[in-house]
PDB file of C-alpha atoms in Angstrom:
ATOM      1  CA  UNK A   1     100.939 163.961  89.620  1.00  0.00           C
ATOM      2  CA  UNK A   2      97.536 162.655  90.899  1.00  0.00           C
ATOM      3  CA  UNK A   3      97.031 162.214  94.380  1.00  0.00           C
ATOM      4  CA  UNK A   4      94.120 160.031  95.874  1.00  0.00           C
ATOM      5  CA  UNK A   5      92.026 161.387  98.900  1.00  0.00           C
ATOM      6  CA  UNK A   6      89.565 159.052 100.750  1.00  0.00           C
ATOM      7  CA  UNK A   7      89.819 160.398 103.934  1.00  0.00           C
ATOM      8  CA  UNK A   8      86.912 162.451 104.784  1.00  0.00           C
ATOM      9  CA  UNK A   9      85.878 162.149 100.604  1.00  0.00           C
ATOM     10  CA  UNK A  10      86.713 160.595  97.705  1.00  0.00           C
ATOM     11  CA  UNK A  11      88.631 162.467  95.183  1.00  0.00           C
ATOM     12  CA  UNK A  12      91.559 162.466  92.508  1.00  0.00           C
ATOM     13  CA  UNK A  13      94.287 165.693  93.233  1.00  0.00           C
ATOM     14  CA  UNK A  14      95.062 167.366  90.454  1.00  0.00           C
ATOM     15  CA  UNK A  15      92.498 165.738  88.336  1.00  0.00           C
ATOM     16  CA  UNK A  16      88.729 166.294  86.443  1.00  0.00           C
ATOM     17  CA  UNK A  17      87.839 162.420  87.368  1.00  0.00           C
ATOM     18  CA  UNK A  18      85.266 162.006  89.508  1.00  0.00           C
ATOM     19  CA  UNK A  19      83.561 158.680  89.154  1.00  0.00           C
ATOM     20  CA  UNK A  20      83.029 156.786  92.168  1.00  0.00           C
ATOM     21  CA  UNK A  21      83.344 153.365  91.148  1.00  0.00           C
ATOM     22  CA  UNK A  22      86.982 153.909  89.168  1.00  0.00           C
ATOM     23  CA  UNK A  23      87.738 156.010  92.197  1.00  0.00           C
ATOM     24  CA  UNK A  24      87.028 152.857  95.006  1.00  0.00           C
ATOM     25  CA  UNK A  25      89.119 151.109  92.742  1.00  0.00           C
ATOM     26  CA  UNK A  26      92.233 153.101  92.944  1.00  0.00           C
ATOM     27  CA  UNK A  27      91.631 153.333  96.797  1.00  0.00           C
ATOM     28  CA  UNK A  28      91.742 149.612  96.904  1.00  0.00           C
ATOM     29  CA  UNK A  29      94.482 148.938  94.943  1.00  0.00           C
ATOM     30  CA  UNK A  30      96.640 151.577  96.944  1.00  0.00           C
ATOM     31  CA  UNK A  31      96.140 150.109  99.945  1.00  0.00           C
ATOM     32  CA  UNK A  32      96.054 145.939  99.135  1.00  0.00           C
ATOM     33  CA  UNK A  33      98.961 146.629  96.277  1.00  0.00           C
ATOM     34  CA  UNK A  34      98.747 144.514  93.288  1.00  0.00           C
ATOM     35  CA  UNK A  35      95.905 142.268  92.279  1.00  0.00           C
ATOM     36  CA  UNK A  36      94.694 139.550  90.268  1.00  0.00           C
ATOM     37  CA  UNK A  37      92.168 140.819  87.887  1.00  0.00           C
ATOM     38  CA  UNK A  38      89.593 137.886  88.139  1.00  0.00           C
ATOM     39  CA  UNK A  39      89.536 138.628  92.164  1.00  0.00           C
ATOM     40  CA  UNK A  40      89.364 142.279  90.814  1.00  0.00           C
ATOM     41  CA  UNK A  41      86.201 141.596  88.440  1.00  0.00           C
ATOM     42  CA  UNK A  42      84.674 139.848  91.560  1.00  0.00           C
ATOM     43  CA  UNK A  43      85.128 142.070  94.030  1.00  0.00           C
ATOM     44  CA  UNK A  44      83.726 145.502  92.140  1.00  0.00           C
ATOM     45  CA  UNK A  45      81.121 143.562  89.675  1.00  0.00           C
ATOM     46  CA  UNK A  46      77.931 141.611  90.730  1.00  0.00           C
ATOM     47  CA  UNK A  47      76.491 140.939  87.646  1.00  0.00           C
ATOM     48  CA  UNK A  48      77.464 141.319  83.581  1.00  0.00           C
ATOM     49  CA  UNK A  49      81.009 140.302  82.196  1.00  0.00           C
ATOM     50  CA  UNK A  50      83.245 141.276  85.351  1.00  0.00           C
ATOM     51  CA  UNK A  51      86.003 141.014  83.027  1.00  0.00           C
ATOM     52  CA  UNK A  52      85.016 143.306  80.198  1.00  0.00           C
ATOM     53  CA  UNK A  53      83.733 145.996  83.144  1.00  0.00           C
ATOM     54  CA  UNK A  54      87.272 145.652  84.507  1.00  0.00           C
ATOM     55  CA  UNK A  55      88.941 146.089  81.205  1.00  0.00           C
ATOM     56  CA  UNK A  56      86.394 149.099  80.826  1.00  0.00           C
ATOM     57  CA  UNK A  57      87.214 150.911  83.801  1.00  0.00           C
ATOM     58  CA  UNK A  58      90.730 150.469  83.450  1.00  0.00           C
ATOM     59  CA  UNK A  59      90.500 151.976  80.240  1.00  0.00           C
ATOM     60  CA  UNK A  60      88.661 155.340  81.587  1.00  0.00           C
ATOM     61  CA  UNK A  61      90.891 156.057  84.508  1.00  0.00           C
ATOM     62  CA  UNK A  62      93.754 155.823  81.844  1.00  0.00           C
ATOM     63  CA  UNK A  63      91.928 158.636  79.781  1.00  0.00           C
ATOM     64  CA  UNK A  64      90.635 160.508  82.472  1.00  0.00           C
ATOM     65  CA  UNK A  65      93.653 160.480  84.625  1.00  0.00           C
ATOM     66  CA  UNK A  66      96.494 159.300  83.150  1.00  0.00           C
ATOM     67  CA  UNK A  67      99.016 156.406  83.331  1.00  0.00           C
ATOM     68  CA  UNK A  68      98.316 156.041  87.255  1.00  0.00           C
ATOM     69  CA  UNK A  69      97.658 151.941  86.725  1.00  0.00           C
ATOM     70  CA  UNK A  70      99.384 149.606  85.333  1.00  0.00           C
ATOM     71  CA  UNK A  71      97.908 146.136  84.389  1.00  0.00           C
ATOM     72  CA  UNK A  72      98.907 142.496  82.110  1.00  0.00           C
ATOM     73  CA  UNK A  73      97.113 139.539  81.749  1.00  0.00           C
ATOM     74  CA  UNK A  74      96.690 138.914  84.925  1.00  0.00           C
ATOM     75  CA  UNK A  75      96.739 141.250  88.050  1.00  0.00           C
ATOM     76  CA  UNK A  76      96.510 145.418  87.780  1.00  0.00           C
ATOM     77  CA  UNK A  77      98.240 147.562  90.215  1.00  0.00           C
ATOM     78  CA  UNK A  78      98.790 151.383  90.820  1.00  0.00           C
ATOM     79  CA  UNK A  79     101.313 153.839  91.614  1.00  0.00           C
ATOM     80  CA  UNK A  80      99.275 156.355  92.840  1.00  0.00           C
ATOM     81  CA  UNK A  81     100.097 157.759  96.148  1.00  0.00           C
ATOM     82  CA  UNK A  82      96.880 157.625  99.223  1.00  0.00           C
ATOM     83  CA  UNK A  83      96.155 159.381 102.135  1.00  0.00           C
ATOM     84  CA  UNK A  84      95.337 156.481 103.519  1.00  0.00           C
ATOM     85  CA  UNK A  85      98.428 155.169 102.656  1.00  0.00           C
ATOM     86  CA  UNK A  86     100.218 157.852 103.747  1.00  0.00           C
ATOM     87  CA  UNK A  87      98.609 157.922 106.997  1.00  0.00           C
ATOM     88  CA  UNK A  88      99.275 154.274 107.580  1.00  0.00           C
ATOM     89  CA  UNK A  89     103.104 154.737 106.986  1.00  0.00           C
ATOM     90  CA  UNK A  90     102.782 157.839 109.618  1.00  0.00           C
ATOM     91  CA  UNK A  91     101.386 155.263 112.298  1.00  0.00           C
ATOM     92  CA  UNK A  92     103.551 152.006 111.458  1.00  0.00           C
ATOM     93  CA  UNK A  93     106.391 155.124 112.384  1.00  0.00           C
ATOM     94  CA  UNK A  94     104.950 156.217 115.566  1.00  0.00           C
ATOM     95  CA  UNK A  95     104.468 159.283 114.292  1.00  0.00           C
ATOM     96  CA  UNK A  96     101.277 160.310 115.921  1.00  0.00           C
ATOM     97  CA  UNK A  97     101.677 164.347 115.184  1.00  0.00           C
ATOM     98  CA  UNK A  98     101.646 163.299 111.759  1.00  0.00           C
ATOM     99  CA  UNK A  99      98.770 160.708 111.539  1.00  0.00           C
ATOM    100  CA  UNK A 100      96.417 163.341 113.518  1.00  0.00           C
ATOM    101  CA  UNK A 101      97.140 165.823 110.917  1.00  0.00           C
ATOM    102  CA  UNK A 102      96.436 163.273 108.186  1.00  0.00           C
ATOM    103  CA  UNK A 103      92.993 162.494 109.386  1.00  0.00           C
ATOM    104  CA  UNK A 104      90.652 164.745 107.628  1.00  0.00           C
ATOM    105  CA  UNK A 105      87.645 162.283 108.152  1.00  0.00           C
ATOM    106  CA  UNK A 106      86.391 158.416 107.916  1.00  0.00           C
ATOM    107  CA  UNK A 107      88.118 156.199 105.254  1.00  0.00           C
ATOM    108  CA  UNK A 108      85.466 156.879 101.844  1.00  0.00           C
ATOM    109  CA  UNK A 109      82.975 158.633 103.972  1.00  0.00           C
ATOM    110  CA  UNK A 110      79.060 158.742 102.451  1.00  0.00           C
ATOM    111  CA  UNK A 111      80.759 156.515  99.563  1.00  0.00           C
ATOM    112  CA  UNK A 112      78.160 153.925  98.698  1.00  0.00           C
ATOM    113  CA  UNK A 113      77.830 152.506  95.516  1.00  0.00           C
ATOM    114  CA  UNK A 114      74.783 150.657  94.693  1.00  0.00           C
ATOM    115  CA  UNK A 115      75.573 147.068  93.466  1.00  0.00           C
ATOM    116  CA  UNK A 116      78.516 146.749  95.271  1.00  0.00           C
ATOM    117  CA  UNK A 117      79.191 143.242  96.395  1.00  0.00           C
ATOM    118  CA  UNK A 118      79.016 142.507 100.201  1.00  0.00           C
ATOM    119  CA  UNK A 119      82.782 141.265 100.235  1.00  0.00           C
ATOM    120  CA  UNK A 120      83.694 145.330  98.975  1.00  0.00           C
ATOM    121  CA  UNK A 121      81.658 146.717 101.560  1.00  0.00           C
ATOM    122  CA  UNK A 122      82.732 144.911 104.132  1.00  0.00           C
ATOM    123  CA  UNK A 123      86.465 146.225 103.097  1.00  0.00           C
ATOM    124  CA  UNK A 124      85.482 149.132 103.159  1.00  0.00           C
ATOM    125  CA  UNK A 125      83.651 149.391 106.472  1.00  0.00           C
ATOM    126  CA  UNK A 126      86.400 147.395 108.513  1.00  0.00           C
ATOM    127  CA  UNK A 127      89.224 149.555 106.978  1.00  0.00           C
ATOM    128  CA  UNK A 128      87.098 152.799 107.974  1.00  0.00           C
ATOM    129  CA  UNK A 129      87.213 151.253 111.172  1.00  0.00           C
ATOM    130  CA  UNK A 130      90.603 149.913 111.187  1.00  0.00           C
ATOM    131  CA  UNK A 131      92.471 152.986 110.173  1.00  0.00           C
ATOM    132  CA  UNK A 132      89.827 155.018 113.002  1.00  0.00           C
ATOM    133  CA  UNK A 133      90.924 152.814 115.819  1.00  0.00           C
ATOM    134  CA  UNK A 134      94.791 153.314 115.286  1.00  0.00           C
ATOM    135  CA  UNK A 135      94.301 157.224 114.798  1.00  0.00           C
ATOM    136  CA  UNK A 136      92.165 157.547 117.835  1.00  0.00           C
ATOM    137  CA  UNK A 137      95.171 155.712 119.562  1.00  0.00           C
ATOM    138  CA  UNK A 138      97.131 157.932 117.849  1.00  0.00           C
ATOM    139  CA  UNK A 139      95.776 160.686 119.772  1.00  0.00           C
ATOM    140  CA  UNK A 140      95.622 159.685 123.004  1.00  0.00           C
ATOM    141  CA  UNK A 141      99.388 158.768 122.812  1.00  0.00           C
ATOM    142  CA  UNK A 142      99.308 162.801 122.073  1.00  0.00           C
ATOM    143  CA  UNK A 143      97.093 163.282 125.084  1.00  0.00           C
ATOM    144  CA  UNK A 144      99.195 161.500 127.122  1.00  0.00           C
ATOM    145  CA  UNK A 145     102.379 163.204 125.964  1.00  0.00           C
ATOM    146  CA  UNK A 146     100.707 166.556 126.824  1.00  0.00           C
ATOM    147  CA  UNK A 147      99.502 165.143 130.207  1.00  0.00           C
ATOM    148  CA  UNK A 148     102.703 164.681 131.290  1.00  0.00           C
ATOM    149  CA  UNK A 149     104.008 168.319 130.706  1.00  0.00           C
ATOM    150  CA  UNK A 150     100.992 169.493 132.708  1.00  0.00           C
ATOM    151  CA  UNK A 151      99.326 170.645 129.058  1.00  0.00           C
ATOM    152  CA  UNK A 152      95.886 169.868 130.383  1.00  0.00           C
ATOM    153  CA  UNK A 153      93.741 171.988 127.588  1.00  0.00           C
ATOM    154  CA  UNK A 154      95.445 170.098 124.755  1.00  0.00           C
ATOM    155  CA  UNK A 155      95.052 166.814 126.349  1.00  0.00           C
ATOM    156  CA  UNK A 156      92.038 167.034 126.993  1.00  0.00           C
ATOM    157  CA  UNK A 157      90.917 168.941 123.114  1.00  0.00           C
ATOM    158  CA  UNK A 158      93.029 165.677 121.358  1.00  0.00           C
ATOM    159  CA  UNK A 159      91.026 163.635 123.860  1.00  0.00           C
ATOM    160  CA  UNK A 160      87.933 165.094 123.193  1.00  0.00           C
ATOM    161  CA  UNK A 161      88.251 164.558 119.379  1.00  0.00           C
ATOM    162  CA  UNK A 162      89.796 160.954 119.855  1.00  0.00           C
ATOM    163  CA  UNK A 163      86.172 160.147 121.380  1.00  0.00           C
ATOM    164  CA  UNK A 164      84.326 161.968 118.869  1.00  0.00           C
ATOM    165  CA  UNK A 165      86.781 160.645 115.599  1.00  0.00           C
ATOM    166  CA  UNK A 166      84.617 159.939 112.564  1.00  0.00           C
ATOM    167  CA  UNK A 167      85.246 156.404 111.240  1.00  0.00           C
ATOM    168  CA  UNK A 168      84.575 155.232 114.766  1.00  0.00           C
ATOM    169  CA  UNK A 169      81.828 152.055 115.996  1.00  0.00           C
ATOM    170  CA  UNK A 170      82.872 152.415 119.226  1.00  0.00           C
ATOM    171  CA  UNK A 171      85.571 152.750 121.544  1.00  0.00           C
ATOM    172  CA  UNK A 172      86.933 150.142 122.918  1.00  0.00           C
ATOM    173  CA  UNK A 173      87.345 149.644 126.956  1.00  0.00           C
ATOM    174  CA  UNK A 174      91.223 150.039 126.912  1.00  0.00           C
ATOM    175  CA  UNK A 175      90.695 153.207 125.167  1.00  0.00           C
ATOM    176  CA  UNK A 176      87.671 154.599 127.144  1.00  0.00           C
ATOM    177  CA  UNK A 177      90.217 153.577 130.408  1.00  0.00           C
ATOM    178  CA  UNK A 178      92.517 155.831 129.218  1.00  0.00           C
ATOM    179  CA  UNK A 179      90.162 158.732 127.707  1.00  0.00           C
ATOM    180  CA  UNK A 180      88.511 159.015 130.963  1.00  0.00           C
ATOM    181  CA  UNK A 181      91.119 160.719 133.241  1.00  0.00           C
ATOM    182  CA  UNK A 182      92.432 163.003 130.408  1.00  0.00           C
ATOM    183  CA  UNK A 183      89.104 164.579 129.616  1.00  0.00           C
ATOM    184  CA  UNK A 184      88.881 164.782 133.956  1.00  0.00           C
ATOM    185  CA  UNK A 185      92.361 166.131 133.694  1.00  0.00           C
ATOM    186  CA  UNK A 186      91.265 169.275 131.300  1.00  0.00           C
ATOM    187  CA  UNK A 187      88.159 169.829 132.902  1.00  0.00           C
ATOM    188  CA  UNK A 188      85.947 168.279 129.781  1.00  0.00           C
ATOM    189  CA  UNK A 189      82.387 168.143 129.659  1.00  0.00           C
ATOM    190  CA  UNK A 190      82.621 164.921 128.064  1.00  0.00           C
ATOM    191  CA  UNK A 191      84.091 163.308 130.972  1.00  0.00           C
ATOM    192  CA  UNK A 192      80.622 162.013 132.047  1.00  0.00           C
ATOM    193  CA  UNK A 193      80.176 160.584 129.264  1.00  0.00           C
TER     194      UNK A 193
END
């Protein structure tokens, strides 16, 4: 069964599909479930008949992947299975061992399609971001839990790659309050930072 990676890349498991634009497309639906195809058409498609480019695409993933989406007359959806997604259930769990492992990189790193509309990069760019900021607390809840047994070269390594975490604008203040004395804690020459 195909499995969809977009953390760190963008690629179809178990597949020969590689084009970006079908790809994006399966990412989205995996993550915001099922859609209306108009909104769809929209979203992915600046210019020509949306609709037909839609219909189009639909019709390649189906021969280039398999059955992995599903569509009527009016909204499309997948079954595929994410990392992203995966990763998300991980964190809604609490389970931060998990999530860490999961991250492999930023949410459709170096994916930028040409003519994308403004409304599908800006989905893209805040869910990089999104899913960044809850690994990076992820982490530090790791940090902390190694803190506390006195594991001061794992805090501060899981600290040290919290503050460097691709997908990341910034950190915010809460986060940098609680980075600080971890990386102090295992000696890190980040600290000063």
């Amino acid at each position: 069964m195909p499995h969809l990676k977009t953390l760190g890349e963008l690629k179809l498991e178990n597949t020969t599909f590689t084009r970006p634009l079908p790809l994006l497309l399966l990412g989205y639906l995996s993550l915001e479930g099922s859609q209306q195809r108009k909104h769809l058409a929209e979203l992915f498609w600046t210019q020509g008949n949306r609709m037909k480019s839609l219909s189009m695409t639909l019709t390649r993933l189906r021969q280039g992947a398999g059955e992995i989406v599903g569509a009527d007359d009016k909204r499309t959806w997948t079954t595929l299975s994410s990392d992203a997604k995966t990763l998300l259930s991980a964190l809604d769990k609490s389970d931060w061992q998990q999530a860490s492992e999961l991250y492999t990189g930023a949410f459709l790193e170096d994916v930028v399609l040409e003519d994308w509309s403004s409304e599908l990069e800006e989905w893209v760019y805040s869910t990089r971001e999104y899913l960044a900021e809850r690994v990076q607390c992820a982490l530090l809840n790791l940090a902390d839990e190694a803190a506390k047994t006195q594991m001061f070269d794992k805090a501060r390594d899981l600290s040290e790659r919290a503050y460097k975490l691709p997908g990341l604008i910034g950190t915010e203040l809460t986060n940098l309050k609680r980075l600080y004395p971890l990386l102090c804690a295992g000696r890190s020459l980040l600290a000063p930072e």
